[in-house]
CSV table of C-alpha atoms and ligand atoms in Angstrom, one decimal:
chain,number,residue,atom,x,y,z
A,15,MET,CA,-21.4,38.0,-35.3
A,16,LYS,CA,-19.4,37.2,-32.2
A,17,ILE,CA,-22.1,34.8,-30.9
A,18,ARG,CA,-22.1,33.0,-34.3
A,19,TYR,CA,-18.3,32.7,-34.1
A,20,PHE,CA,-18.6,31.3,-30.6
A,21,VAL,CA,-21.2,28.8,-31.7
A,22,LEU,CA,-19.0,27.7,-34.6
A,23,ALA,CA,-15.9,27.5,-32.4
A,24,PHE,CA,-17.9,25.5,-29.9
A,25,MET,CA,-19.1,23.1,-32.5
A,26,PHE,CA,-15.8,22.6,-34.3
A,27,VAL,CA,-13.2,23.0,-31.6
A,28,LEU,CA,-14.6,22.8,-28.1
A,29,LEU,CA,-17.2,20.1,-28.7
A,30,PRO,CA,-14.7,17.5,-30.2
A,31,ALA,CA,-12.2,18.5,-27.5
A,32,LEU,CA,-14.8,18.0,-24.8
A,33,SER,CA,-15.9,14.7,-26.2
A,34,LEU,CA,-12.3,13.6,-26.5
A,35,PHE,CA,-11.8,14.5,-22.9
A,36,ALA,CA,-15.1,12.7,-22.0
A,37,GLN,CA,-13.8,9.6,-23.7
A,38,GLN,CA,-10.9,9.2,-21.3
A,39,THR,CA,-12.3,6.6,-19.0
A,40,PRO,CA,-11.2,3.1,-18.2
A,41,GLN,CA,-14.3,1.8,-20.0
A,42,SER,CA,-13.9,3.7,-23.3
A,43,LEU,CA,-10.1,3.1,-23.4
A,44,ALA,CA,-10.7,-0.7,-22.8
A,45,ASP,CA,-13.3,-0.7,-25.6
A,46,ALA,CA,-10.9,1.1,-27.9
A,47,GLU,CA,-8.0,-1.3,-27.2
A,48,LEU,CA,-10.0,-4.5,-27.3
A,49,PRO,CA,-9.6,-5.4,-31.0
A,50,SER,CA,-5.8,-5.1,-30.8
A,51,LEU,CA,-5.7,-6.9,-27.4
A,52,LEU,CA,-7.8,-9.7,-28.8
A,53,ALA,CA,-5.2,-10.3,-31.5
A,54,ILE,CA,-2.4,-10.3,-28.9
A,55,TYR,CA,-4.5,-12.6,-26.7
A,56,LYS,CA,-5.0,-15.2,-29.5
A,57,ASP,CA,-1.3,-15.0,-30.4
A,58,ILE,CA,-0.2,-15.7,-26.8
A,59,HIS,CA,-2.9,-18.4,-26.4
A,60,SER,CA,-1.6,-20.3,-29.4
A,61,HIS,CA,2.0,-19.9,-28.3
A,62,PRO,CA,2.0,-21.0,-24.6
A,63,GLU,CA,5.2,-21.6,-22.7
A,64,LEU,CA,5.9,-23.6,-19.6
A,65,SER,CA,6.9,-22.2,-16.3
A,66,GLY,CA,10.5,-20.8,-16.4
A,67,HIS,CA,10.6,-20.9,-20.2
A,68,GLU,CA,8.5,-17.8,-21.0
A,69,GLU,CA,11.0,-16.4,-23.6
A,70,ARG,CA,8.7,-15.5,-26.4
A,71,THR,CA,5.9,-14.3,-24.1
A,72,ALA,CA,8.3,-12.1,-22.1
A,73,ALA,CA,9.7,-10.5,-25.3
A,74,LEU,CA,6.2,-9.7,-26.5
A,75,ILE,CA,5.3,-8.1,-23.1
A,76,ALA,CA,8.5,-6.1,-23.1
A,77,LYS,CA,7.7,-4.7,-26.6
A,78,GLU,CA,4.2,-3.8,-25.6
A,79,LEU,CA,5.2,-2.1,-22.3
A,80,ARG,CA,7.9,-0.1,-24.2
A,81,ALA,CA,5.2,1.1,-26.6
A,82,THR,CA,3.3,2.6,-23.7
A,83,GLY,CA,6.3,4.6,-22.7
A,84,CYS,CA,7.5,2.4,-19.9
A,85,GLN,CA,11.1,2.0,-19.0
A,86,VAL,CA,11.5,-1.7,-19.5
A,87,THR,CA,13.9,-4.2,-17.9
A,88,GLU,CA,14.0,-7.8,-19.1
A,89,HIS,CA,15.5,-11.1,-18.0
A,90,LEU,CA,14.7,-10.7,-14.3
A,91,GLY,CA,14.6,-13.6,-11.8
A,92,LYS,CA,17.0,-15.7,-9.9
A,93,TYR,CA,15.8,-19.3,-9.2
A,94,GLU,CA,17.2,-21.9,-6.8
A,95,ASN,CA,17.6,-24.1,-9.9
A,96,SER,CA,20.4,-22.3,-11.6
A,97,LYS,CA,19.5,-23.9,-15.0
A,98,LEU,CA,16.4,-21.8,-15.2
A,99,LYS,CA,16.7,-18.4,-16.9
A,100,GLY,CA,14.8,-15.5,-15.5
A,101,TYR,CA,12.2,-14.2,-18.0
A,102,GLY,CA,10.7,-11.6,-15.7
A,103,VAL,CA,9.8,-8.2,-17.3
A,104,VAL,CA,9.4,-4.9,-15.4
A,105,GLY,CA,8.0,-1.8,-17.0
A,106,VAL,CA,8.2,1.4,-15.0
A,107,MET,CA,5.7,4.2,-15.8
A,108,LYS,CA,6.7,7.4,-14.1
A,109,ASN,CA,4.4,10.4,-13.7
A,110,GLY,CA,5.9,12.8,-11.2
A,111,ASP,CA,5.9,12.4,-7.4
A,112,GLY,CA,3.4,10.2,-5.7
A,113,PRO,CA,2.8,6.6,-4.5
A,114,THR,CA,4.3,3.5,-6.1
A,115,VAL,CA,1.9,0.8,-7.2
A,116,LEU,CA,2.8,-2.6,-8.4
A,117,VAL,CA,0.6,-4.2,-11.1
A,118,ARG,CA,1.3,-7.9,-11.7
A,119,THR,CA,0.5,-10.4,-14.4
A,120,ASP,CA,1.7,-14.0,-14.7
A,121,MET,CA,3.0,-15.4,-18.0
A,122,ASP,CA,3.3,-19.2,-17.8
A,123,ALA,CA,1.2,-22.0,-19.2
A,124,LEU,CA,0.7,-25.6,-18.2
A,125,PRO,CA,1.6,-29.1,-19.4
A,126,VAL,CA,-2.0,-29.8,-20.6
A,127,GLU,CA,-3.3,-30.9,-24.1
A,128,GLU,CA,-5.9,-28.3,-25.2
A,129,GLU,CA,-9.4,-29.7,-25.9
A,130,THR,CA,-11.3,-26.5,-26.2
A,131,GLY,CA,-11.8,-26.8,-30.0
A,132,LEU,CA,-11.2,-23.1,-30.4
A,133,PRO,CA,-9.9,-22.0,-33.8
A,134,TYR,CA,-6.8,-20.5,-32.0
A,135,ALA,CA,-6.3,-23.5,-29.7
A,136,SER,CA,-2.7,-24.4,-28.8
A,137,LYS,CA,-1.0,-27.2,-30.7
A,138,THR,CA,2.3,-26.5,-28.9
A,139,VAL,CA,4.5,-29.4,-27.7
A,140,ALA,CA,7.6,-28.6,-25.6
A,141,GLN,CA,10.2,-30.3,-23.5
A,142,ASN,CA,9.5,-30.1,-19.7
A,143,ASP,CA,12.3,-29.9,-17.2
A,144,GLU,CA,12.7,-33.7,-17.1
A,145,GLY,CA,13.3,-33.7,-20.8
A,146,LYS,CA,9.9,-35.2,-21.7
A,147,ASP,CA,7.8,-33.8,-24.6
A,148,VAL,CA,4.5,-32.4,-23.2
A,149,HIS,CA,1.6,-30.5,-24.7
A,150,VAL,CA,1.3,-27.0,-23.5
A,151,MET,CA,-1.8,-24.9,-23.0
A,152,HIS,CA,-2.8,-21.6,-21.3
A,153,ALA,CA,-5.3,-23.6,-19.2
A,154,CYS,CA,-5.2,-21.1,-16.3
A,155,GLY,CA,-6.0,-18.0,-18.4
A,156,HIS,CA,-2.7,-16.2,-17.8
A,157,ASP,CA,-3.0,-15.2,-21.5
A,158,ALA,CA,-6.1,-13.2,-20.6
A,159,HIS,CA,-4.2,-11.6,-17.7
A,160,MET,CA,-1.5,-10.5,-20.0
A,161,ALA,CA,-3.9,-9.0,-22.5
A,162,ALA,CA,-5.6,-7.1,-19.7
A,163,PHE,CA,-2.2,-6.1,-18.2
A,164,ILE,CA,-1.1,-4.6,-21.6
A,165,GLY,CA,-4.5,-2.9,-21.9
A,166,THR,CA,-4.1,-1.4,-18.4
A,167,ALA,CA,-0.7,0.0,-19.3
A,168,ARG,CA,-2.1,1.5,-22.4
A,169,ALA,CA,-5.1,3.0,-20.6
A,170,LEU,CA,-3.0,4.4,-17.8
A,171,ALA,CA,-0.5,5.9,-20.2
A,172,LYS,CA,-3.4,7.9,-21.7
A,173,LEU,CA,-4.8,8.8,-18.3
A,174,LYS,CA,-1.7,10.5,-17.0
A,175,ASN,CA,-3.7,13.7,-16.2
A,176,GLN,CA,-5.6,11.7,-13.6
A,177,TRP,CA,-2.8,10.1,-11.6
A,178,HIS,CA,0.7,10.8,-10.2
A,179,GLY,CA,3.5,8.6,-9.0
A,180,THR,CA,5.1,5.5,-10.3
A,181,ILE,CA,3.5,2.3,-11.6
A,182,VAL,CA,5.7,-0.8,-11.7
A,183,PHE,CA,4.2,-3.3,-14.2
A,184,VAL,CA,5.5,-6.7,-13.3
A,185,ALA,CA,5.2,-9.6,-15.8
A,186,GLN,CA,6.0,-12.6,-13.7
A,187,PRO,CA,7.3,-16.0,-14.9
A,188,ALA,CA,6.7,-19.3,-13.1
A,189,GLU,CA,3.5,-18.8,-11.2
A,190,GLU,CA,2.3,-22.3,-11.7
A,191,THR,CA,5.4,-23.7,-10.0
A,192,GLY,CA,5.1,-21.1,-7.2
A,193,ASN,CA,8.6,-19.8,-7.4
A,194,GLY,CA,8.4,-16.9,-10.0
A,195,ALA,CA,7.6,-14.1,-7.6
A,196,ARG,CA,10.3,-15.2,-5.2
A,197,ALA,CA,12.8,-15.4,-8.1
A,198,LEU,CA,12.0,-11.7,-8.9
A,199,LEU,CA,12.3,-10.6,-5.3
A,200,LYS,CA,15.5,-12.5,-5.0
A,201,ASP,CA,16.8,-10.7,-8.0
A,202,GLY,CA,16.2,-7.3,-6.3
A,203,LEU,CA,12.8,-6.3,-7.6
A,204,TYR,CA,12.2,-3.9,-4.7
A,205,GLU,CA,15.8,-2.7,-4.5
A,206,LYS,CA,15.9,-1.9,-8.3
A,207,PHE,CA,12.5,-0.5,-8.8
A,208,GLY,CA,11.4,0.7,-5.4
A,209,LYS,CA,9.3,-0.9,-2.7
A,210,PRO,CA,5.6,-0.3,-3.7
A,211,ASN,CA,3.0,1.3,-1.4
A,212,PHE,CA,0.4,-1.1,-2.9
A,213,ALA,CA,0.5,-4.3,-4.9
A,214,LEU,CA,-2.4,-5.4,-7.2
A,215,GLY,CA,-3.0,-8.7,-9.1
A,216,PHE,CA,-5.9,-10.4,-10.8
A,217,HIS,CA,-6.9,-13.8,-11.9
A,218,ASP,CA,-9.7,-15.1,-14.2
A,219,LYS,CA,-12.4,-17.2,-12.5
A,220,ALA,CA,-13.8,-20.4,-14.1
A,221,ASP,CA,-17.1,-20.2,-12.4
A,222,LEU,CA,-17.9,-16.5,-12.3
A,223,GLU,CA,-19.9,-14.7,-14.9
A,224,THR,CA,-18.2,-12.3,-17.3
A,225,GLY,CA,-18.7,-8.7,-16.5
A,226,HIS,CA,-18.2,-9.4,-12.8
A,227,ILE,CA,-15.3,-8.9,-10.3
A,228,GLY,CA,-15.0,-11.2,-7.3
A,229,VAL,CA,-12.9,-10.6,-4.3
A,230,THR,CA,-12.2,-12.0,-0.8
A,231,GLU,CA,-11.4,-9.9,2.1
A,232,GLY,CA,-8.5,-11.2,4.2
A,233,TYR,CA,-7.0,-14.6,3.5
A,234,THR,CA,-7.9,-15.7,-0.1
A,235,TYR,CA,-5.3,-18.4,-0.9
A,236,ALA,CA,-3.5,-20.8,1.5
A,237,ASN,CA,0.1,-21.3,2.6
A,238,VAL,CA,1.4,-24.3,0.7
A,239,ASP,CA,4.1,-26.6,2.1
A,240,SER,CA,5.5,-29.6,0.3
A,241,VAL,CA,6.8,-32.3,2.6
A,242,ASP,CA,8.9,-35.3,1.7
A,243,ILE,CA,8.9,-38.3,4.1
A,244,THR,CA,11.2,-41.2,3.9
A,245,VAL,CA,10.0,-44.0,6.1
A,246,ARG,CA,13.0,-46.3,6.7
A,247,GLY,CA,12.7,-49.9,7.9
A,248,VAL,CA,14.8,-53.0,7.8
A,249,GLY,CA,14.1,-54.9,4.7
A,250,GLY,CA,14.1,-58.7,4.1
A,251,HIS,CA,12.1,-61.6,2.7
A,252,GLY,CA,8.4,-61.2,2.6
A,253,ALA,CA,8.0,-64.7,4.1
A,254,TYR,CA,10.0,-63.7,7.2
A,255,PRO,CA,8.4,-60.5,8.4
A,256,HIS,CA,9.6,-61.1,12.0
A,257,LYS,CA,13.1,-60.6,10.8
A,258,THR,CA,12.4,-57.2,9.4
A,259,LYS,CA,10.9,-53.8,10.3
A,260,ASP,CA,8.4,-53.3,7.5
A,261,PRO,CA,8.3,-49.7,6.3
A,262,ILE,CA,5.1,-50.3,4.3
A,263,VAL,CA,3.0,-51.2,7.3
A,264,VAL,CA,4.5,-48.2,9.2
A,265,SER,CA,3.7,-45.9,6.3
A,266,ALA,CA,0.1,-47.1,6.3
A,267,GLU,CA,-0.1,-46.2,10.0
A,268,ILE,CA,1.5,-42.9,9.5
A,269,ILE,CA,-1.0,-42.0,6.7
A,270,ASN,CA,-3.9,-42.8,9.0
A,271,ALA,CA,-2.4,-41.0,12.0
A,272,LEU,CA,-1.8,-37.9,9.9
A,273,GLN,CA,-5.5,-37.6,9.4
A,274,THR,CA,-5.9,-36.8,13.1
A,275,ILE,CA,-3.9,-33.5,12.7
A,276,VAL,CA,-6.9,-31.9,11.0
A,277,SER,CA,-9.6,-33.9,12.7
A,278,ARG,CA,-8.3,-33.9,16.3
A,279,GLU,CA,-5.4,-31.5,16.9
A,280,ASN,CA,-6.4,-28.4,14.8
A,281,ASN,CA,-8.9,-25.8,15.9
A,282,PRO,CA,-11.8,-26.5,13.5
A,283,ILE,CA,-12.1,-22.7,13.0
A,284,ASP,CA,-8.7,-22.6,11.3
A,285,PRO,CA,-8.6,-24.1,7.8
A,286,ALA,CA,-6.0,-26.8,7.3
A,287,VAL,CA,-5.4,-29.7,4.8
A,288,VAL,CA,-2.9,-32.5,5.0
A,289,THR,CA,-2.9,-34.6,1.8
A,290,VAL,CA,-0.5,-37.5,1.1
A,291,GLY,CA,-0.4,-37.3,-2.7
A,292,SER,CA,2.2,-39.8,-3.4
A,293,ILE,CA,3.6,-43.0,-1.9
A,294,HIS,CA,6.2,-45.3,-3.4
A,295,GLY,CA,7.9,-48.3,-1.9
A,296,GLY,CA,9.0,-51.8,-2.8
A,297,THR,CA,9.8,-53.6,-6.0
A,298,LYS,CA,8.2,-57.1,-5.8
A,299,HIS,CA,5.6,-59.2,-4.0
A,300,ASN,CA,7.9,-61.1,-1.7
A,301,ILE,CA,10.4,-58.4,-0.7
A,302,ILE,CA,10.0,-56.2,2.3
A,303,PRO,CA,11.7,-53.0,1.2
A,304,ASP,CA,14.1,-50.8,3.1
A,305,GLU,CA,12.2,-47.7,2.7
A,306,VAL,CA,9.0,-46.0,1.5
A,307,LYS,CA,8.8,-42.4,0.1
A,308,MET,CA,5.8,-40.2,0.5
A,309,GLN,CA,5.0,-36.7,-0.7
A,310,LEU,CA,2.6,-34.4,1.1
A,311,THR,CA,0.9,-31.1,0.4
A,312,VAL,CA,0.0,-29.1,3.5
A,313,ARG,CA,-2.3,-26.1,3.4
A,314,THR,CA,-3.0,-23.5,6.1
A,315,TYR,CA,-3.7,-19.8,6.4
A,316,LYS,CA,-2.2,-18.6,9.6
A,317,SER,CA,1.5,-18.9,10.2
A,318,ASP,CA,1.2,-20.3,13.8
A,319,VAL,CA,-1.2,-23.0,12.4
A,320,ARG,CA,1.3,-23.7,9.7
A,321,ASP,CA,4.2,-24.1,12.3
A,322,ARG,CA,2.1,-26.4,14.4
A,323,VAL,CA,0.8,-28.6,11.6
A,324,LEU,CA,4.3,-29.1,10.3
A,325,ALA,CA,5.6,-30.0,13.8
A,326,GLU,CA,2.7,-32.4,14.2
A,327,ILE,CA,3.6,-34.2,11.0
A,328,ASP,CA,7.2,-34.6,12.2
A,329,ARG,CA,6.1,-35.8,15.7
A,330,ILE,CA,3.4,-38.3,14.4
A,331,THR,CA,5.7,-39.7,11.7
A,332,LYS,CA,8.6,-40.3,14.1
A,333,GLY,CA,6.3,-41.5,16.8
A,334,CYS,CA,4.7,-44.2,14.6
A,335,ALA,CA,8.2,-45.5,13.7
A,336,VAL,CA,9.1,-45.7,17.4
A,337,ALA,CA,5.9,-47.6,18.1
A,338,ALA,CA,6.8,-50.1,15.4
A,339,GLY,CA,10.2,-50.6,16.9
A,340,ILE,CA,12.3,-49.0,14.2
A,341,PRO,CA,15.8,-48.4,15.5
A,342,PRO,CA,16.6,-44.8,16.2
A,343,GLU,CA,19.3,-44.7,13.5
A,344,ARG,CA,16.5,-45.7,11.0
A,345,ALA,CA,14.1,-43.0,12.2
A,346,PRO,CA,12.0,-41.5,9.4
A,347,ILE,CA,13.3,-38.4,7.6
A,348,VAL,CA,10.8,-35.6,7.4
A,349,ASP,CA,11.9,-32.9,5.0
A,350,VAL,CA,9.8,-29.7,4.6
A,351,LEU,CA,10.9,-28.3,1.2
A,352,LYS,CA,11.7,-24.7,2.1
A,353,ASP,CA,12.3,-23.6,-1.5
A,354,GLN,CA,8.8,-24.9,-2.5
A,355,PHE,CA,6.9,-22.9,0.1
A,356,CYS,CA,4.2,-20.6,-1.1
A,357,PRO,CA,2.9,-18.2,1.4
A,358,ALA,CA,-0.8,-17.5,2.0
A,359,THR,CA,-2.3,-14.6,0.0
A,360,TYR,CA,-3.8,-12.0,2.3
A,361,ASN,CA,-6.1,-9.3,0.8
A,362,ASN,CA,-5.7,-6.3,3.0
A,363,PRO,CA,-9.2,-5.7,4.3
A,364,GLU,CA,-9.1,-1.9,4.2
A,365,LEU,CA,-7.7,-1.8,0.7
A,366,THR,CA,-10.2,-4.5,-0.5
A,367,LYS,CA,-13.2,-2.3,0.8
A,368,ARG,CA,-11.8,0.7,-0.9
A,369,LEU,CA,-11.4,-1.1,-4.2
A,370,VAL,CA,-14.9,-2.7,-4.0
A,371,ALA,CA,-16.4,0.7,-3.7
A,372,VAL,CA,-14.5,1.9,-6.8
A,373,TRP,CA,-15.5,-1.2,-8.8
A,374,LYS,CA,-19.1,-0.9,-7.9
A,375,LYS,CA,-19.1,2.6,-9.2
A,376,GLN,CA,-17.4,1.4,-12.4
A,377,LEU,CA,-19.3,-1.8,-13.1
A,378,GLY,CA,-22.5,-1.6,-11.1
A,379,GLU,CA,-23.5,-2.7,-7.6
A,380,ASP,CA,-24.4,-6.3,-8.6
A,381,GLN,CA,-21.3,-6.8,-10.7
A,382,VAL,CA,-18.9,-7.0,-7.7
A,383,VAL,CA,-19.3,-10.1,-5.6
A,384,LYS,CA,-17.7,-11.5,-2.5
A,385,THR,CA,-15.9,-14.8,-3.2
A,386,ASP,CA,-15.0,-17.6,-0.9
A,387,PRO,CA,-11.4,-18.1,0.0
A,388,THR,CA,-9.7,-21.3,-1.2
A,389,MET,CA,-7.0,-23.7,-0.1
A,390,GLY,CA,-5.4,-23.2,-3.5
A,391,ALA,CA,-2.3,-21.1,-3.8
A,392,GLU,CA,-1.0,-18.0,-5.6
A,393,ASP,CA,2.5,-16.7,-5.3
A,394,PHE,CA,1.2,-13.2,-5.7
A,395,SER,CA,1.4,-13.3,-1.9
A,396,GLU,CA,5.1,-12.8,-2.1
A,397,TYR,CA,4.7,-9.1,-3.1
A,398,SER,CA,3.0,-8.1,0.1
A,399,LEU,CA,6.0,-9.6,2.0
A,400,PRO,CA,5.7,-12.2,4.9
A,401,ASP,CA,4.4,-9.6,7.4
A,402,HIS,CA,1.8,-8.3,4.8
A,403,SER,CA,3.4,-4.9,5.3
A,404,ILE,CA,2.6,-4.0,1.7
A,405,PRO,CA,-1.2,-3.8,1.3
A,406,ALA,CA,-2.1,-6.0,-1.6
A,407,VAL,CA,-5.3,-7.3,-3.3
A,408,ASP,CA,-5.6,-10.1,-5.8
A,409,PHE,CA,-9.0,-10.1,-7.3
A,410,TRP,CA,-11.0,-12.4,-9.6
A,411,ILE,CA,-12.4,-11.5,-13.1
A,412,GLY,CA,-15.4,-13.4,-14.3
A,413,ALA,CA,-14.5,-15.4,-17.4
A,414,VAL,CA,-17.6,-17.6,-18.2
A,415,ASP,CA,-20.6,-16.8,-20.3
A,416,PRO,CA,-23.6,-16.4,-17.9
A,417,GLU,CA,-25.8,-18.6,-20.1
A,418,LYS,CA,-23.2,-21.4,-19.9
A,419,ILE,CA,-23.2,-21.2,-16.1
A,420,ALA,CA,-27.0,-21.3,-16.1
A,421,GLU,CA,-27.1,-24.3,-18.5
A,422,TYR,CA,-24.5,-26.3,-16.5
A,423,LYS,CA,-26.3,-25.5,-13.2
A,424,LYS,CA,-29.6,-26.6,-14.7
A,425,GLU,CA,-28.1,-29.9,-15.8
A,426,GLY,CA,-26.2,-30.4,-12.6
A,427,LYS,CA,-22.8,-30.5,-14.4
A,428,GLU,CA,-19.5,-29.1,-13.2
A,429,LEU,CA,-18.0,-26.3,-15.4
A,430,PRO,CA,-14.4,-26.9,-16.6
A,431,SER,CA,-12.2,-25.6,-13.9
A,432,LEU,CA,-8.9,-23.7,-14.2
A,433,HIS,CA,-6.2,-26.1,-15.4
A,434,SER,CA,-8.8,-28.1,-17.3
A,435,SER,CA,-8.0,-29.0,-21.0
A,436,LYS,CA,-11.5,-27.6,-21.7
A,437,PHE,CA,-11.2,-24.3,-19.9
A,438,ALA,CA,-10.9,-21.0,-21.8
A,439,PRO,CA,-12.2,-17.6,-20.7
A,440,VAL,CA,-14.5,-15.7,-23.0
A,441,PRO,CA,-11.8,-13.3,-24.1
A,442,GLU,CA,-13.4,-9.9,-24.8
A,443,PRO,CA,-15.5,-9.4,-21.7
A,444,THR,CA,-12.8,-11.0,-19.5
A,445,ILE,CA,-10.1,-8.8,-20.8
A,446,ARG,CA,-12.4,-5.7,-20.8
A,447,VAL,CA,-13.3,-6.1,-17.1
A,448,GLY,CA,-9.7,-6.9,-16.3
A,449,ILE,CA,-8.6,-3.5,-17.7
A,450,ILE,CA,-11.5,-1.6,-16.1
A,451,GLY,CA,-10.9,-3.3,-12.7
A,452,MET,CA,-7.1,-2.8,-12.7
A,453,THR,CA,-7.1,0.7,-14.2
A,454,SER,CA,-9.8,2.0,-11.9
A,455,ALA,CA,-8.0,0.5,-8.9
A,456,VAL,CA,-4.7,2.1,-9.8
A,457,LEU,CA,-6.4,5.5,-10.4
A,458,GLU,CA,-8.0,5.3,-7.0
A,459,LEU,CA,-4.7,4.7,-5.3
A,460,MET,CA,-2.8,7.3,-7.3
A,461,LYS,CA,-5.4,10.0,-8.0
A,462,ARG,CA,-4.4,13.6,-8.2
B,508,ZN,ZN1,-2.9,-22.1,-12.5
B,509,ZN,ZN1,-3.3,-19.1,-12.7
């Protein structure tokens, strides 16, 4: 009799309870949440918002974080441009004493006209900061980040028996303009919600198969500096060059001389890029103008390399003007735009190794790959602070159908890159691996 009761109890009470307990994994929670997250993803995808204008998106994230039990603060962020409103959202999930881990998503879209042909493609047109109407698209996949971020919050809320401490969920505005993270820190992110012990971020990858995580140990994105150069000359008639100091000819020399920074002055082992992306001068065929304006992007990893390259740009620019006989009072103005600096992203090697081991266990040995660093930029770097004192990892989520990658490779074609009007992640597997990758990483760092 007793045995029969026990069997019955086992079948009707313990078995379902056990299977319920067994379900509590990042995988099963991701699978359970996917249908609802897919609806959220499509909603965000068809309602993209430009950097610094993430009003609707932020409200949606705040609502979703609140539903997971987070204590939510909205309207965070202080920009240099006082006209921009801070749409940062922070959700704090407390679960007793323990470490603090920051989990970040970005929220902004790009001024790109969508050409994916998807049924939920964006038709949004919005005014940019210059007052011009532009098409808007989630061409960088930040919509997939947000869906995975919400899924991670939902999963971790259900896995509270497996971790302790405080998770600070940060939905960051203005990643594409490189100033959103700084705006949040300037608004007291760490003073208000605590300085984290670890910071984690993720990004979809436009040439990595779905189901995969990619990660780089050490530097993964570059320092970015924007430099404005004004080459000043002495203008005059195009027919009397001897009575002028021609800033156009001096600019041409400067551009060529700048190439020697990377090719002759920099240690080839240290990555560096100096690109003159814009040059404007003059109005007419027969007028030698008074000045020429140039805009440069400068990419480096190490801070001493950065300091040296910037000093060399200043020296070479001014030296070319001296060689051309430009009077000292008309020396070029070299302006490194401090508020547009984006620091290099450094994936803490020890933390990266620790997370790679976790992901391999979760997804399989072959699903976690080492990716090459890039000279692109990501302001996720701000969260680890300039001295990298907060260990941080920003990892990649595969977003492309493996068959599509194989097909493009076979035909020798380039896949649509991030920011392309034709790029969109395959939503389900991208979001799913985003949730599993982020949830398992947080559990590793906060486990009981
Ligand atoms: Zn982007
Ligand atoms: Zn992006």
